[in-house]
PDB file of C-alpha atoms in Angstrom:
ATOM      1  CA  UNK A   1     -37.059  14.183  -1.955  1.00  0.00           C
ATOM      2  CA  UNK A   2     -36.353  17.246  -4.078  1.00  0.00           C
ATOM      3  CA  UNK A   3     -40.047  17.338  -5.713  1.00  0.00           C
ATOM      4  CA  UNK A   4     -41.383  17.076  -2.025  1.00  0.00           C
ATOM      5  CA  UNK A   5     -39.025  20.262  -1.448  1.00  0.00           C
ATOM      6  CA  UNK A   6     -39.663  21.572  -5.093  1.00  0.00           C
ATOM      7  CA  UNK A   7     -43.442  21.732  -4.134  1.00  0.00           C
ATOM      8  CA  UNK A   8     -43.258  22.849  -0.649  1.00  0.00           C
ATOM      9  CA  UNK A   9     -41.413  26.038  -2.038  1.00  0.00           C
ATOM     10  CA  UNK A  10     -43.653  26.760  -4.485  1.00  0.00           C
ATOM     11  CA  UNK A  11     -46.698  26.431  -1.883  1.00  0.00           C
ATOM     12  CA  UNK A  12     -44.791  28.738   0.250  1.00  0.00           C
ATOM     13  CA  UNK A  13     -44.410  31.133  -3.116  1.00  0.00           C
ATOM     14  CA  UNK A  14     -48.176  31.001  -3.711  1.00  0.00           C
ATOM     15  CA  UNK A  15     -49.227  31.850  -0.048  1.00  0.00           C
ATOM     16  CA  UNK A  16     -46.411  34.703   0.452  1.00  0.00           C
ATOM     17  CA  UNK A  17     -47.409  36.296  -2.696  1.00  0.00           C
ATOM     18  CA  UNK A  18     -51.603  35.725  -1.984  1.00  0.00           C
ATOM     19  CA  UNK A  19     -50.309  37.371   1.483  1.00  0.00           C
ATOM     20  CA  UNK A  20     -49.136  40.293  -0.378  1.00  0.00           C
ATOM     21  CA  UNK A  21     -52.243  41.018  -3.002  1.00  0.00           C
ATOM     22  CA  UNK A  22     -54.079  41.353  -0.731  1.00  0.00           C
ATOM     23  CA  UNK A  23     -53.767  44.822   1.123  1.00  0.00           C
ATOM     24  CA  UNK A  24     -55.115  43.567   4.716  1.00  0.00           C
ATOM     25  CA  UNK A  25     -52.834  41.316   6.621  1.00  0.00           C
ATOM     26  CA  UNK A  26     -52.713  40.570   9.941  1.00  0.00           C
ATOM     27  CA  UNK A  27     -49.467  40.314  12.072  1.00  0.00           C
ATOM     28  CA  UNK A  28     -50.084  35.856  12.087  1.00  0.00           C
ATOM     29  CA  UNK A  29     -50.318  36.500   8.635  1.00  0.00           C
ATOM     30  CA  UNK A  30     -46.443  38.113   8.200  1.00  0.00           C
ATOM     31  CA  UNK A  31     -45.515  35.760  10.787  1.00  0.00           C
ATOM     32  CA  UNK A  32     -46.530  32.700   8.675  1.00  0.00           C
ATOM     33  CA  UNK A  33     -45.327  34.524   5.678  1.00  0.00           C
ATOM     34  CA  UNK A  34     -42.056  35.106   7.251  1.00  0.00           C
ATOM     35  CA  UNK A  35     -41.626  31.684   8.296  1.00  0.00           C
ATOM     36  CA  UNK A  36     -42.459  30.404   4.671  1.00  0.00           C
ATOM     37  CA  UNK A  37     -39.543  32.787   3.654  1.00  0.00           C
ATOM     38  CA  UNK A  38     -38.034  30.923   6.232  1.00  0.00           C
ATOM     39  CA  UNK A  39     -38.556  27.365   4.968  1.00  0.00           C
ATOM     40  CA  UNK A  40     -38.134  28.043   0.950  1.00  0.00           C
ATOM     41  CA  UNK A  41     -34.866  29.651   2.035  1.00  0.00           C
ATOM     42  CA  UNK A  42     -33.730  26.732   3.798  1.00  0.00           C
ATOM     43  CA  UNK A  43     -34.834  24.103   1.167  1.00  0.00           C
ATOM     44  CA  UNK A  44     -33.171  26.411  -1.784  1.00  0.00           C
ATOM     45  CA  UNK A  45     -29.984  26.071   0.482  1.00  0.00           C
ATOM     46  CA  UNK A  46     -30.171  22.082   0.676  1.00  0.00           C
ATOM     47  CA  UNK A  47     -31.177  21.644  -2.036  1.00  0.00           C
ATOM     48  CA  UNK A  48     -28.250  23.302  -4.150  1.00  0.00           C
ATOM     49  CA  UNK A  49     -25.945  22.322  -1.637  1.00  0.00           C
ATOM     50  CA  UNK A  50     -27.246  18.444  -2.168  1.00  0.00           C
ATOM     51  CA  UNK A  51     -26.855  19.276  -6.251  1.00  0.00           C
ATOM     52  CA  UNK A  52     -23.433  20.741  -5.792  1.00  0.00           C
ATOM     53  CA  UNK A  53     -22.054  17.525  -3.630  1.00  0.00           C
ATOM     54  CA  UNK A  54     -23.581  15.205  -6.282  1.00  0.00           C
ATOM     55  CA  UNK A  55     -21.786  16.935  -9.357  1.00  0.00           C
ATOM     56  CA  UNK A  56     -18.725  16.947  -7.050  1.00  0.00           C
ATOM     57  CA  UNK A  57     -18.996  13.427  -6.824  1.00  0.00           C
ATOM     58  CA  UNK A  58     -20.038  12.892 -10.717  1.00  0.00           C
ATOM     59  CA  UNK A  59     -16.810  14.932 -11.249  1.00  0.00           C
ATOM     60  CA  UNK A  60     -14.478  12.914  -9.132  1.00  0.00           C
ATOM     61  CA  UNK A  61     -15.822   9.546 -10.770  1.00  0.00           C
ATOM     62  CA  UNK A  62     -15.730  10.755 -14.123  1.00  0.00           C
ATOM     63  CA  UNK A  63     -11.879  11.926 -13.174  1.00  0.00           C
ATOM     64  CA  UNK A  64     -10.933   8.035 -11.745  1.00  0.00           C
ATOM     65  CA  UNK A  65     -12.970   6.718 -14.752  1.00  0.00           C
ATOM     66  CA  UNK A  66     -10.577   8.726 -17.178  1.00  0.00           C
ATOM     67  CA  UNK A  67      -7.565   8.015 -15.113  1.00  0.00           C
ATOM     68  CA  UNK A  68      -7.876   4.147 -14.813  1.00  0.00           C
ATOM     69  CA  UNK A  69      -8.921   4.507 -18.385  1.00  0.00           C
ATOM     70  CA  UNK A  70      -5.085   6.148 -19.051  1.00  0.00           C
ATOM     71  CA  UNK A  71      -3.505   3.563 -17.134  1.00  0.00           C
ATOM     72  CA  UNK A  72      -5.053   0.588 -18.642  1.00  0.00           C
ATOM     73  CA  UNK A  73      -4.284   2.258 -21.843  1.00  0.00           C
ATOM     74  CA  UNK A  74      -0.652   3.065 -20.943  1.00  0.00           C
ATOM     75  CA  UNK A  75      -0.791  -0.598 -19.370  1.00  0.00           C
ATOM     76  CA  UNK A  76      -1.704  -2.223 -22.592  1.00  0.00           C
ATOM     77  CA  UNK A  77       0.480   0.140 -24.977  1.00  0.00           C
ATOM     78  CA  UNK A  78       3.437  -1.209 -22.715  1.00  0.00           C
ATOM     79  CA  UNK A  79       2.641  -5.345 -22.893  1.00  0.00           C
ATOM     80  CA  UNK A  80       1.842  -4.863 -26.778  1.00  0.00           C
ATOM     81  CA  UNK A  81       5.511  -3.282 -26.985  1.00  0.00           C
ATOM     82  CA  UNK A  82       6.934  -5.608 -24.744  1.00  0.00           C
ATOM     83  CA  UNK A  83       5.353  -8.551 -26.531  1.00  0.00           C
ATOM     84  CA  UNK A  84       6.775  -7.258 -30.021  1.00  0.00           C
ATOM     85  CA  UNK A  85      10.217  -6.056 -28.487  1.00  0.00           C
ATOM     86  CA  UNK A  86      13.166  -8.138 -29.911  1.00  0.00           C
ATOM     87  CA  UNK A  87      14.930 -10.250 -27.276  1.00  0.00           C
ATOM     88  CA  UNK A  88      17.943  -7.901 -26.276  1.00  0.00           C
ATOM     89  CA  UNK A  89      19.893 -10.029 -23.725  1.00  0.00           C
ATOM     90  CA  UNK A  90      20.062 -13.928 -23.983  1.00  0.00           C
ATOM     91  CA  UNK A  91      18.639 -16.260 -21.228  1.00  0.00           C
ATOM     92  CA  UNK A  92      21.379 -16.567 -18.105  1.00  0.00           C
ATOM     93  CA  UNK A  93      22.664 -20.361 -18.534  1.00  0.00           C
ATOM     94  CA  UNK A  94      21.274 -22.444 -14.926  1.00  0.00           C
ATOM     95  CA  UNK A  95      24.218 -22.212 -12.323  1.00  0.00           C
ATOM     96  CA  UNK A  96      26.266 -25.118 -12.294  1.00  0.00           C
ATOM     97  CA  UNK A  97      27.394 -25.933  -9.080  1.00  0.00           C
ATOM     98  CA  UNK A  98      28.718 -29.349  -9.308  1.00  0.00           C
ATOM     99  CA  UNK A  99      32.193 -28.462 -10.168  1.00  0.00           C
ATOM    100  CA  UNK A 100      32.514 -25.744  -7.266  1.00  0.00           C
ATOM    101  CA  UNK A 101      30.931 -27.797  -4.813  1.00  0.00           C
ATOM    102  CA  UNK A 102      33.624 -31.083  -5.678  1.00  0.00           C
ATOM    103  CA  UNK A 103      36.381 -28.554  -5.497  1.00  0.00           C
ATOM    104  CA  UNK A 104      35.472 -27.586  -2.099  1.00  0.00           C
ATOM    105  CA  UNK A 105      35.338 -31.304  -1.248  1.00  0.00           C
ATOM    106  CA  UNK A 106      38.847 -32.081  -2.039  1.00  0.00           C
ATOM    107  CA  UNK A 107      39.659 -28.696  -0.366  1.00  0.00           C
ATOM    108  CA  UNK A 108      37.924 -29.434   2.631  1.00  0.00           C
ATOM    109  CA  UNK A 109      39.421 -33.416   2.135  1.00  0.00           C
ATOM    110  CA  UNK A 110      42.994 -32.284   1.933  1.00  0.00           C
ATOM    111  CA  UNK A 111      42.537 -30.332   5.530  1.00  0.00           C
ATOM    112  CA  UNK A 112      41.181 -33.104   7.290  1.00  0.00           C
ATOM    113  CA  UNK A 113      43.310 -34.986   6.245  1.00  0.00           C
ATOM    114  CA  UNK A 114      46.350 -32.832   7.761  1.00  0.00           C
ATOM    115  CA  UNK A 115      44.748 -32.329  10.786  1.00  0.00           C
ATOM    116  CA  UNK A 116      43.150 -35.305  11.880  1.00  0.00           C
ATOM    117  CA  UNK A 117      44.552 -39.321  11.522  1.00  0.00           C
ATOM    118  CA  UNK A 118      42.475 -41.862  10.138  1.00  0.00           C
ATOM    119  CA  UNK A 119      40.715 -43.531  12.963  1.00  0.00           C
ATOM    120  CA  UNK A 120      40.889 -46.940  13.988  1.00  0.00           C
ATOM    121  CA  UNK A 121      38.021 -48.937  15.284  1.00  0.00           C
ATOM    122  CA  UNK A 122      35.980 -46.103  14.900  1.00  0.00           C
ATOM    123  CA  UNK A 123      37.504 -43.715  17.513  1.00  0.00           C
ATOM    124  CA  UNK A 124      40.054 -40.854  16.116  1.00  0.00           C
ATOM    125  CA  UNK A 125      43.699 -40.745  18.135  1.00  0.00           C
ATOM    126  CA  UNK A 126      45.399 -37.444  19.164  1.00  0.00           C
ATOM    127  CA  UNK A 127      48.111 -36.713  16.897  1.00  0.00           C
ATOM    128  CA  UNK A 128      51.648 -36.430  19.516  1.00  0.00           C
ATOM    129  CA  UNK A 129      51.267 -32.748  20.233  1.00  0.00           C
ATOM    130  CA  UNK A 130      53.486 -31.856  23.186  1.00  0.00           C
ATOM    131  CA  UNK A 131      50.746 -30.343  25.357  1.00  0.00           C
ATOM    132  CA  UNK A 132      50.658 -30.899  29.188  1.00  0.00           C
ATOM    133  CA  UNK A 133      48.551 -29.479  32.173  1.00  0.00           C
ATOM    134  CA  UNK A 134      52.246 -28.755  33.570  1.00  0.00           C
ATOM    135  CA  UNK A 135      53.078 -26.380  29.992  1.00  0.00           C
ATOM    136  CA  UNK A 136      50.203 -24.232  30.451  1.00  0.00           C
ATOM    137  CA  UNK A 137      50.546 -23.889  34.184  1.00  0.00           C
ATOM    138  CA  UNK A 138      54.140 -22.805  33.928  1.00  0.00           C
ATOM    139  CA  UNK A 139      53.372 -19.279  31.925  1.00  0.00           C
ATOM    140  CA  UNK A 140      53.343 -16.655  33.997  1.00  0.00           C
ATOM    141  CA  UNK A 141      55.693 -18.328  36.697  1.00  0.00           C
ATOM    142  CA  UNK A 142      59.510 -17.733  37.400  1.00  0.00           C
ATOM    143  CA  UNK A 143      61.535 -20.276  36.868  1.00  0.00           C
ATOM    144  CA  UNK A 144      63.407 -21.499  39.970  1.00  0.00           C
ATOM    145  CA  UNK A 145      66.705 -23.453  37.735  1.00  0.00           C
TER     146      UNK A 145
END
């Protein structure tokens, strides 16, 4: 692409300058010549602004390449020291829940035990609460004695 452009400007060169050698030129003549102006000016401006998007972009690679370089280094530097670090704290011992979860068996043993009579047959009894439909109707009422 660029020598296509590289050549077409120099063409246009050549012909502007044979245009002005020579002494006689017509007004086609300046009109082609001003056209080839024209066209070189155009390719010179895509053409450098082409080269300056392709350093840009050379630039900004070469930038990531250095900065993943850095943090691979820093990456590495860090595992090495890690690696060769002395052990600071010891190893946590596994939890051992055994002994909390039997004490919160006999806890939970000793309430049921309280609250609820061992069943016979299968089917639990009502301890002898003193509840009756005609206790909790009475609250709220006058008495009549």
């Amino acid at each position: 692409m660029f020598t296509y452009q590289e050549q077409e400007i120099g063409n246009s060169y050549e012909q502007f300058s044979k245009m002005l050698s020579s002494q006689v030129a017509s007004k086609e003549d300046m009109d082609k010549a001003n056209m080839s102006v024209a066209r070189i000016e155009n390719c010179i401006k895509t053409v450098t602004d082409r080269l300056r998007s392709m350093i840009g972009k050379l630039e900004q690679n070469e930038e990531a390449k250095t900065k993943r370089t850095e943090q691979m280094q820093n990456l590495l530097s860090n595992l090495v020291s890690a690696v060769n670090a002395p052990a600071q704290m010891p190893l946590p011992q596994p939890f051992q829940s055994t002994s909390s979860i039997n004490k919160q068996m006999s806890i939970d043993n000793a309430d049921s035990a309280s609250t609820a009579p061992d069943s016979e047959d299968g089917v639990r009894k009502r301890t002898d609460r003193k509840f009756s439909i005609k206790s909790l109707t009475k609250f709220g009422k006058k008495s009549l004695d």
